Amino acid sequence: YQYHAFAPAIRSRASSRWKETHDFVSAMDVSGNFGVEQQNKECTAGCKEQNINDMGKFGIAILSKYPIIQIRTHQYQRYKRKTLRNAMACLISLPNNTLLWVVNTHLGCHFIGKEQHDQSKELVAFVESLERKPKICGVILCGDFNSPPIFPCIRSIGQSGLRDVWRLCAGKDQRAGGTFPSNARVLGMPCCFRKLLRLDYIFLHKSGRDVVCKCVYVCDDSSLASDHLPLCAVFFVGN
């Protein structure tokens, strides 16, 4: 997300329906041109409670309405000379006295998906390595995977037991799930379509028997903050 647009977008939603319905936000491409403390302050202005993990290194973060009690990160092996990428996980304490892992990542952008496929194998191992206790109700994985559904990266993640919540419960009017480009521009150049590609995903691990995705949707009115549109999901967590 571009900082100047991301901060007011979060402020706006924190003061409206996100304040009531969204308990955590995973952010990509947070600008490095401003201090982290100032970004956190502006991005969470208006939130009643603020818990922030900004250890993402490669421009990723998790903002949580509830306490973050444990943080883990994983740095992927560098693909050739491309930028180092990573994943981060936060163990969040929920009001019903259960715990939930939320994992955020931003994979590489190799045009035929080789980099993403290599990183997805490490990502699956990282998710499987997260501590499991009776109080931990599940694992939610989200992020920018830079991969359409036909890429091996997405197939290997699905084969590992991580379920694509879009396929589970998206409405019939949103079957495509496209999030890129958000404003009919690619690399600054005009193109013919918005939401042409589905590159952003939310997955629910099969071990999360007490976690149910109620709905998932692309937020179509947030085209200024990023070249990707936000992907949102609502989960119900049982006791």
PDB file of C-alpha atoms in Angstrom:
ATOM      1  CA  TYR A   1       0.000   0.000   0.000  1.00  0.00           C
ATOM      2  CA  GLN A   2       1.124   3.508  -0.737  1.00  0.00           C
ATOM      3  CA  TYR A   3       1.457   5.230   2.624  1.00  0.00           C
ATOM      4  CA  HIS A   4      -0.332   8.507   1.813  1.00  0.00           C
ATOM      5  CA  ALA A   5      -3.435   6.643   0.635  1.00  0.00           C
ATOM      6  CA  PHE A   6      -3.234   3.686   3.011  1.00  0.00           C
ATOM      7  CA  ALA A   7      -3.262   5.736   6.216  1.00  0.00           C
ATOM      8  CA  PRO A   8      -6.452   7.707   5.487  1.00  0.00           C
ATOM      9  CA  ALA A   9      -8.112   4.565   4.087  1.00  0.00           C
ATOM     10  CA  ILE A  10      -7.498   2.737   7.376  1.00  0.00           C
ATOM     11  CA  ARG A  11      -8.639   5.778   9.353  1.00  0.00           C
ATOM     12  CA  SER A  12     -11.844   5.940   7.336  1.00  0.00           C
ATOM     13  CA  ARG A  13     -12.673   2.288   7.803  1.00  0.00           C
ATOM     14  CA  ALA A  14     -11.676   2.285  11.456  1.00  0.00           C
ATOM     15  CA  SER A  15     -14.276   4.967  12.055  1.00  0.00           C
ATOM     16  CA  SER A  16     -16.975   3.164  10.076  1.00  0.00           C
ATOM     17  CA  ARG A  17     -17.808  -0.492   9.503  1.00  0.00           C
ATOM     18  CA  TRP A  18     -14.272  -1.883   9.972  1.00  0.00           C
ATOM     19  CA  LYS A  19     -14.340  -0.661  13.551  1.00  0.00           C
ATOM     20  CA  GLU A  20     -17.099  -3.150  14.244  1.00  0.00           C
ATOM     21  CA  THR A  21     -16.462  -6.011  11.843  1.00  0.00           C
ATOM     22  CA  HIS A  22     -12.712  -6.213  11.076  1.00  0.00           C
ATOM     23  CA  ASP A  23     -10.424  -7.493  13.796  1.00  0.00           C
ATOM     24  CA  PHE A  24      -7.126  -7.501  11.913  1.00  0.00           C
ATOM     25  CA  VAL A  25      -5.620  -6.056   8.730  1.00  0.00           C
ATOM     26  CA  SER A  26      -2.684  -7.442   6.746  1.00  0.00           C
ATOM     27  CA  ALA A  27      -0.830  -4.773   4.775  1.00  0.00           C
ATOM     28  CA  MET A  28       1.542  -5.034   1.791  1.00  0.00           C
ATOM     29  CA  ASP A  29       4.109  -2.657   0.328  1.00  0.00           C
ATOM     30  CA  VAL A  30       3.986  -0.188   3.211  1.00  0.00           C
ATOM     31  CA  SER A  31       6.206   2.699   2.119  1.00  0.00           C
ATOM     32  CA  GLY A  32       9.651   2.970   3.654  1.00  0.00           C
ATOM     33  CA  ASN A  33       9.828   6.728   3.144  1.00  0.00           C
ATOM     34  CA  PHE A  34       8.425   7.531   6.593  1.00  0.00           C
ATOM     35  CA  GLY A  35       9.205   6.372  10.113  1.00  0.00           C
ATOM     36  CA  VAL A  36       7.481   3.186  11.239  1.00  0.00           C
ATOM     37  CA  GLU A  37       6.128   4.814  14.402  1.00  0.00           C
ATOM     38  CA  GLN A  38       4.500   7.630  12.435  1.00  0.00           C
ATOM     39  CA  GLN A  39       2.990   5.179   9.943  1.00  0.00           C
ATOM     40  CA  ASN A  40       1.564   3.048  12.740  1.00  0.00           C
ATOM     41  CA  LYS A  41       0.129   6.105  14.472  1.00  0.00           C
ATOM     42  CA  GLU A  42      -1.605   7.408  11.355  1.00  0.00           C
ATOM     43  CA  CYS A  43      -2.768   4.037  10.064  1.00  0.00           C
ATOM     44  CA  THR A  44      -4.449   3.121  13.362  1.00  0.00           C
ATOM     45  CA  ALA A  45      -5.902   6.524  14.235  1.00  0.00           C
ATOM     46  CA  GLY A  46      -9.514   6.025  15.268  1.00  0.00           C
ATOM     47  CA  CYS A  47      -9.071   2.409  16.367  1.00  0.00           C
ATOM     48  CA  LYS A  48     -10.163   1.730  19.930  1.00  0.00           C
ATOM     49  CA  GLU A  49      -7.416  -0.842  20.446  1.00  0.00           C
ATOM     50  CA  GLN A  50      -4.140  -1.090  18.564  1.00  0.00           C
ATOM     51  CA  ASN A  51      -1.737  -4.022  18.372  1.00  0.00           C
ATOM     52  CA  ILE A  52       0.826  -3.852  15.594  1.00  0.00           C
ATOM     53  CA  ASN A  53       3.455  -6.251  14.282  1.00  0.00           C
ATOM     54  CA  ASP A  54       5.798  -4.323  12.002  1.00  0.00           C
ATOM     55  CA  MET A  55       8.567  -6.953  11.883  1.00  0.00           C
ATOM     56  CA  GLY A  56       7.639  -7.885   8.316  1.00  0.00           C
ATOM     57  CA  LYS A  57      10.911  -6.495   6.863  1.00  0.00           C
ATOM     58  CA  PHE A  58       9.710  -6.554   3.248  1.00  0.00           C
ATOM     59  CA  GLY A  59       6.966  -3.966   3.612  1.00  0.00           C
ATOM     60  CA  ILE A  60       4.359  -6.201   5.290  1.00  0.00           C
ATOM     61  CA  ALA A  61       2.548  -5.725   8.581  1.00  0.00           C
ATOM     62  CA  ILE A  62      -0.335  -7.041  10.672  1.00  0.00           C
ATOM     63  CA  LEU A  63      -2.599  -4.654  12.582  1.00  0.00           C
ATOM     64  CA  SER A  64      -4.793  -6.348  15.180  1.00  0.00           C
ATOM     65  CA  LYS A  65      -7.728  -5.194  17.273  1.00  0.00           C
ATOM     66  CA  TYR A  66      -6.797  -7.858  19.850  1.00  0.00           C
ATOM     67  CA  PRO A  67      -3.478  -8.529  21.679  1.00  0.00           C
ATOM     68  CA  ILE A  68      -0.615 -10.106  19.750  1.00  0.00           C
ATOM     69  CA  ILE A  69       1.079 -12.501  22.165  1.00  0.00           C
ATOM     70  CA  GLN A  70       3.654 -14.175  19.919  1.00  0.00           C
ATOM     71  CA  ILE A  71       5.430 -13.256  16.673  1.00  0.00           C
ATOM     72  CA  ARG A  72       7.350 -15.461  14.243  1.00  0.00           C
ATOM     73  CA  THR A  73       8.973 -14.601  10.928  1.00  0.00           C
ATOM     74  CA  HIS A  74      10.519 -16.564   8.084  1.00  0.00           C
ATOM     75  CA  GLN A  75      12.778 -15.216   5.338  1.00  0.00           C
ATOM     76  CA  TYR A  76      12.612 -17.096   2.036  1.00  0.00           C
ATOM     77  CA  GLN A  77      15.715 -18.198   0.187  1.00  0.00           C
ATOM     78  CA  ARG A  78      16.701 -15.558  -2.341  1.00  0.00           C
ATOM     79  CA  TYR A  79      15.626 -16.385  -5.895  1.00  0.00           C
ATOM     80  CA  LYS A  80      18.567 -15.521  -8.166  1.00  0.00           C
ATOM     81  CA  ARG A  81      19.236 -11.803  -7.570  1.00  0.00           C
ATOM     82  CA  LYS A  82      15.696 -10.810  -6.776  1.00  0.00           C
ATOM     83  CA  THR A  83      14.497  -9.044  -3.624  1.00  0.00           C
ATOM     84  CA  LEU A  84      14.424 -11.078  -0.423  1.00  0.00           C
ATOM     85  CA  ARG A  85      10.871 -11.867   0.642  1.00  0.00           C
ATOM     86  CA  ASN A  86       9.439 -13.139   3.895  1.00  0.00           C
ATOM     87  CA  ALA A  87       6.428 -14.316   5.863  1.00  0.00           C
ATOM     88  CA  MET A  88       5.268 -13.283   9.316  1.00  0.00           C
ATOM     89  CA  ALA A  89       2.914 -14.911  11.811  1.00  0.00           C
ATOM     90  CA  CYS A  90       1.110 -13.417  14.804  1.00  0.00           C
ATOM     91  CA  LEU A  91      -0.606 -15.420  17.522  1.00  0.00           C
ATOM     92  CA  ILE A  92      -3.650 -13.349  18.468  1.00  0.00           C
ATOM     93  CA  SER A  93      -5.596 -13.651  21.707  1.00  0.00           C
ATOM     94  CA  LEU A  94      -9.345 -13.543  20.998  1.00  0.00           C
ATOM     95  CA  PRO A  95     -12.098 -12.424  23.411  1.00  0.00           C
ATOM     96  CA  ASN A  96     -13.435 -15.999  23.804  1.00  0.00           C
ATOM     97  CA  ASN A  97     -10.113 -17.085  25.407  1.00  0.00           C
ATOM     98  CA  THR A  98      -8.899 -18.887  22.299  1.00  0.00           C
ATOM     99  CA  LEU A  99      -5.840 -18.134  20.184  1.00  0.00           C
ATOM    100  CA  LEU A 100      -5.553 -17.724  16.423  1.00  0.00           C
ATOM    101  CA  TRP A 101      -2.511 -17.682  14.154  1.00  0.00           C
ATOM    102  CA  VAL A 102      -2.645 -15.065  11.386  1.00  0.00           C
ATOM    103  CA  VAL A 103       0.077 -15.398   8.737  1.00  0.00           C
ATOM    104  CA  ASN A 104       0.864 -12.689   6.201  1.00  0.00           C
ATOM    105  CA  THR A 105       3.198 -12.894   3.223  1.00  0.00           C
ATOM    106  CA  HIS A 106       4.125 -11.218  -0.065  1.00  0.00           C
ATOM    107  CA  LEU A 107       5.634 -13.624  -2.585  1.00  0.00           C
ATOM    108  CA  GLY A 108       7.903 -12.746  -5.477  1.00  0.00           C
ATOM    109  CA  CYS A 109       6.717 -11.824  -8.964  1.00  0.00           C
ATOM    110  CA  HIS A 110       8.442 -14.183 -11.402  1.00  0.00           C
ATOM    111  CA  PHE A 111       6.386 -13.981 -14.599  1.00  0.00           C
ATOM    112  CA  ILE A 112       5.890 -17.757 -14.926  1.00  0.00           C
ATOM    113  CA  GLY A 113       5.790 -18.451 -11.196  1.00  0.00           C
ATOM    114  CA  LYS A 114       9.052 -20.272 -10.461  1.00  0.00           C
ATOM    115  CA  GLU A 115      10.019 -17.935  -7.636  1.00  0.00           C
ATOM    116  CA  GLN A 116       6.540 -18.107  -6.108  1.00  0.00           C
ATOM    117  CA  HIS A 117       6.509 -21.909  -6.314  1.00  0.00           C
ATOM    118  CA  ASP A 118       9.822 -22.202  -4.448  1.00  0.00           C
ATOM    119  CA  GLN A 119       8.618 -19.746  -1.807  1.00  0.00           C
ATOM    120  CA  SER A 120       5.286 -21.538  -1.419  1.00  0.00           C
ATOM    121  CA  LYS A 121       7.091 -24.712  -0.337  1.00  0.00           C
ATOM    122  CA  GLU A 122       8.896 -22.792   2.387  1.00  0.00           C
ATOM    123  CA  LEU A 123       5.645 -21.055   3.327  1.00  0.00           C
ATOM    124  CA  VAL A 124       3.796 -24.352   3.783  1.00  0.00           C
ATOM    125  CA  ALA A 125       6.620 -25.642   6.004  1.00  0.00           C
ATOM    126  CA  PHE A 126       6.523 -22.406   8.012  1.00  0.00           C
ATOM    127  CA  VAL A 127       2.766 -22.703   8.561  1.00  0.00           C
ATOM    128  CA  GLU A 128       3.142 -26.340   9.613  1.00  0.00           C
ATOM    129  CA  SER A 129       5.865 -25.363  12.096  1.00  0.00           C
ATOM    130  CA  LEU A 130       3.592 -22.990  14.018  1.00  0.00           C
ATOM    131  CA  GLU A 131       2.876 -24.148  17.530  1.00  0.00           C
ATOM    132  CA  ARG A 132      -0.412 -25.999  18.017  1.00  0.00           C
ATOM    133  CA  LYS A 133      -2.075 -26.090  21.438  1.00  0.00           C
ATOM    134  CA  PRO A 134      -5.655 -26.934  22.463  1.00  0.00           C
ATOM    135  CA  LYS A 135      -6.390 -23.210  22.879  1.00  0.00           C
ATOM    136  CA  ILE A 136      -5.195 -22.423  19.331  1.00  0.00           C
ATOM    137  CA  CYS A 137      -8.292 -22.651  17.169  1.00  0.00           C
ATOM    138  CA  GLY A 138      -6.719 -22.352  13.735  1.00  0.00           C
ATOM    139  CA  VAL A 139      -4.420 -20.700  11.186  1.00  0.00           C
ATOM    140  CA  ILE A 140      -5.426 -18.061   8.639  1.00  0.00           C
ATOM    141  CA  LEU A 141      -2.956 -17.332   5.837  1.00  0.00           C
ATOM    142  CA  CYS A 142      -3.344 -14.221   3.703  1.00  0.00           C
ATOM    143  CA  GLY A 143      -1.314 -12.045   1.405  1.00  0.00           C
ATOM    144  CA  ASP A 144      -0.242 -11.050  -2.073  1.00  0.00           C
ATOM    145  CA  PHE A 145       0.870 -14.259  -3.776  1.00  0.00           C
ATOM    146  CA  ASN A 146       1.522 -12.682  -7.192  1.00  0.00           C
ATOM    147  CA  SER A 147       0.034 -15.843  -8.695  1.00  0.00           C
ATOM    148  CA  PRO A 148      -3.202 -16.529 -10.580  1.00  0.00           C
ATOM    149  CA  PRO A 149      -4.996 -19.742  -9.546  1.00  0.00           C
ATOM    150  CA  ILE A 150      -3.398 -21.780 -12.355  1.00  0.00           C
ATOM    151  CA  PHE A 151       0.146 -21.258 -11.009  1.00  0.00           C
ATOM    152  CA  PRO A 152       1.834 -24.229  -9.247  1.00  0.00           C
ATOM    153  CA  CYS A 153       2.284 -22.038  -6.173  1.00  0.00           C
ATOM    154  CA  ILE A 154      -1.466 -21.935  -5.508  1.00  0.00           C
ATOM    155  CA  ARG A 155      -1.927 -25.625  -6.263  1.00  0.00           C
ATOM    156  CA  SER A 156       0.826 -26.680  -3.853  1.00  0.00           C
ATOM    157  CA  ILE A 157      -0.592 -24.491  -1.078  1.00  0.00           C
ATOM    158  CA  GLY A 158      -4.023 -26.043  -1.610  1.00  0.00           C
ATOM    159  CA  GLN A 159      -2.597 -29.565  -1.575  1.00  0.00           C
ATOM    160  CA  SER A 160      -1.011 -28.874   1.815  1.00  0.00           C
ATOM    161  CA  GLY A 161      -4.365 -28.545   3.552  1.00  0.00           C
ATOM    162  CA  LEU A 162      -4.799 -24.783   3.287  1.00  0.00           C
ATOM    163  CA  ARG A 163      -8.271 -24.079   1.883  1.00  0.00           C
ATOM    164  CA  ASP A 164      -8.925 -21.089  -0.370  1.00  0.00           C
ATOM    165  CA  VAL A 165     -11.823 -19.300   1.327  1.00  0.00           C
ATOM    166  CA  TRP A 166     -12.841 -17.636  -1.940  1.00  0.00           C
ATOM    167  CA  ARG A 167     -13.633 -21.038  -3.400  1.00  0.00           C
ATOM    168  CA  LEU A 168     -15.392 -22.025  -0.178  1.00  0.00           C
ATOM    169  CA  CYS A 169     -17.815 -19.147   0.210  1.00  0.00           C
ATOM    170  CA  ALA A 170     -17.563 -16.330  -2.338  1.00  0.00           C
ATOM    171  CA  GLY A 171     -20.885 -15.027  -3.606  1.00  0.00           C
ATOM    172  CA  LYS A 172     -22.017 -15.871  -7.115  1.00  0.00           C
ATOM    173  CA  ASP A 173     -21.637 -12.224  -8.140  1.00  0.00           C
ATOM    174  CA  GLN A 174     -17.929 -12.281  -7.270  1.00  0.00           C
ATOM    175  CA  ARG A 175     -16.774 -15.544  -8.797  1.00  0.00           C
ATOM    176  CA  ALA A 176     -13.689 -14.096 -10.460  1.00  0.00           C
ATOM    177  CA  GLY A 177     -12.128 -12.641  -7.295  1.00  0.00           C
ATOM    178  CA  GLY A 178      -9.874 -10.298  -9.246  1.00  0.00           C
ATOM    179  CA  THR A 179      -7.892  -7.771  -7.219  1.00  0.00           C
ATOM    180  CA  PHE A 180      -5.354  -6.477  -9.780  1.00  0.00           C
ATOM    181  CA  PRO A 181      -5.121  -3.902 -11.211  1.00  0.00           C
ATOM    182  CA  SER A 182      -7.239  -1.755  -8.933  1.00  0.00           C
ATOM    183  CA  ASN A 183      -7.509   1.255 -11.251  1.00  0.00           C
ATOM    184  CA  ALA A 184      -7.058   0.022 -14.848  1.00  0.00           C
ATOM    185  CA  ARG A 185      -3.351   0.868 -14.811  1.00  0.00           C
ATOM    186  CA  VAL A 186      -0.378  -1.528 -14.860  1.00  0.00           C
ATOM    187  CA  LEU A 187       3.095  -0.162 -14.090  1.00  0.00           C
ATOM    188  CA  GLY A 188       1.638   3.307 -14.491  1.00  0.00           C
ATOM    189  CA  MET A 189       0.306   2.604 -17.983  1.00  0.00           C
ATOM    190  CA  PRO A 190      -3.424   2.502 -18.836  1.00  0.00           C
ATOM    191  CA  CYS A 191      -4.917  -0.907 -19.552  1.00  0.00           C
ATOM    192  CA  CYS A 192      -8.369  -2.063 -20.627  1.00  0.00           C
ATOM    193  CA  PHE A 193      -9.524  -3.819 -17.464  1.00  0.00           C
ATOM    194  CA  ARG A 194      -9.811  -3.474 -13.702  1.00  0.00           C
ATOM    195  CA  LYS A 195      -9.657  -6.575 -11.484  1.00  0.00           C
ATOM    196  CA  LEU A 196      -8.203  -8.584 -14.350  1.00  0.00           C
ATOM    197  CA  LEU A 197      -6.103 -10.972 -12.228  1.00  0.00           C
ATOM    198  CA  ARG A 198      -6.677 -12.826  -8.992  1.00  0.00           C
ATOM    199  CA  LEU A 199      -3.364 -12.474  -7.139  1.00  0.00           C
ATOM    200  CA  ASP A 200      -4.447 -12.040  -3.506  1.00  0.00           C
ATOM    201  CA  TYR A 201      -5.736 -14.887  -1.355  1.00  0.00           C
ATOM    202  CA  ILE A 202      -6.953 -15.853   2.102  1.00  0.00           C
ATOM    203  CA  PHE A 203      -6.508 -19.475   3.164  1.00  0.00           C
ATOM    204  CA  LEU A 204      -7.846 -21.330   6.188  1.00  0.00           C
ATOM    205  CA  HIS A 205      -5.860 -24.308   7.471  1.00  0.00           C
ATOM    206  CA  LYS A 206      -7.771 -27.584   7.613  1.00  0.00           C
ATOM    207  CA  SER A 207      -6.928 -27.900  11.331  1.00  0.00           C
ATOM    208  CA  GLY A 208      -9.186 -24.919  12.110  1.00  0.00           C
ATOM    209  CA  ARG A 209     -12.345 -26.890  12.882  1.00  0.00           C
ATOM    210  CA  ASP A 210     -13.710 -24.090  15.068  1.00  0.00           C
ATOM    211  CA  VAL A 211     -13.064 -21.357  12.482  1.00  0.00           C
ATOM    212  CA  VAL A 212     -15.692 -20.815   9.783  1.00  0.00           C
ATOM    213  CA  CYS A 213     -15.524 -18.280   6.972  1.00  0.00           C
ATOM    214  CA  LYS A 214     -18.885 -16.507   6.773  1.00  0.00           C
ATOM    215  CA  CYS A 215     -18.169 -14.377   3.713  1.00  0.00           C
ATOM    216  CA  VAL A 216     -15.350 -13.101   1.526  1.00  0.00           C
ATOM    217  CA  TYR A 217     -15.351 -10.189  -0.897  1.00  0.00           C
ATOM    218  CA  VAL A 218     -13.179  -7.751  -2.842  1.00  0.00           C
ATOM    219  CA  CYS A 219     -13.542  -4.192  -1.553  1.00  0.00           C
ATOM    220  CA  ASP A 220     -14.182  -2.377  -4.804  1.00  0.00           C
ATOM    221  CA  ASP A 221     -14.201   1.183  -3.406  1.00  0.00           C
ATOM    222  CA  SER A 222     -10.538   1.271  -2.307  1.00  0.00           C
ATOM    223  CA  SER A 223      -8.602   1.815  -5.520  1.00  0.00           C
ATOM    224  CA  LEU A 224      -6.338   4.640  -4.289  1.00  0.00           C
ATOM    225  CA  ALA A 225      -4.334   2.858  -1.607  1.00  0.00           C
ATOM    226  CA  SER A 226      -2.691   0.233  -3.818  1.00  0.00           C
ATOM    227  CA  ASP A 227      -2.491  -1.247  -7.289  1.00  0.00           C
ATOM    228  CA  HIS A 228      -4.297  -4.218  -5.668  1.00  0.00           C
ATOM    229  CA  LEU A 229      -7.814  -4.019  -4.243  1.00  0.00           C
ATOM    230  CA  PRO A 230      -8.283  -5.230  -0.644  1.00  0.00           C
ATOM    231  CA  LEU A 231      -9.538  -8.777  -0.163  1.00  0.00           C
ATOM    232  CA  CYS A 232     -11.716  -9.058   2.949  1.00  0.00           C
ATOM    233  CA  ALA A 233     -13.141 -12.041   4.839  1.00  0.00           C
ATOM    234  CA  VAL A 234     -15.331 -12.453   7.916  1.00  0.00           C
ATOM    235  CA  PHE A 235     -14.722 -15.472  10.160  1.00  0.00           C
ATOM    236  CA  PHE A 236     -16.738 -16.968  12.977  1.00  0.00           C
ATOM    237  CA  VAL A 237     -14.710 -18.557  15.777  1.00  0.00           C
ATOM    238  CA  GLY A 238     -16.502 -21.028  18.050  1.00  0.00           C
ATOM    239  CA  ASN A 239     -15.588 -21.961  21.615  1.00  0.00           C
TER     240      ASN A 239
END
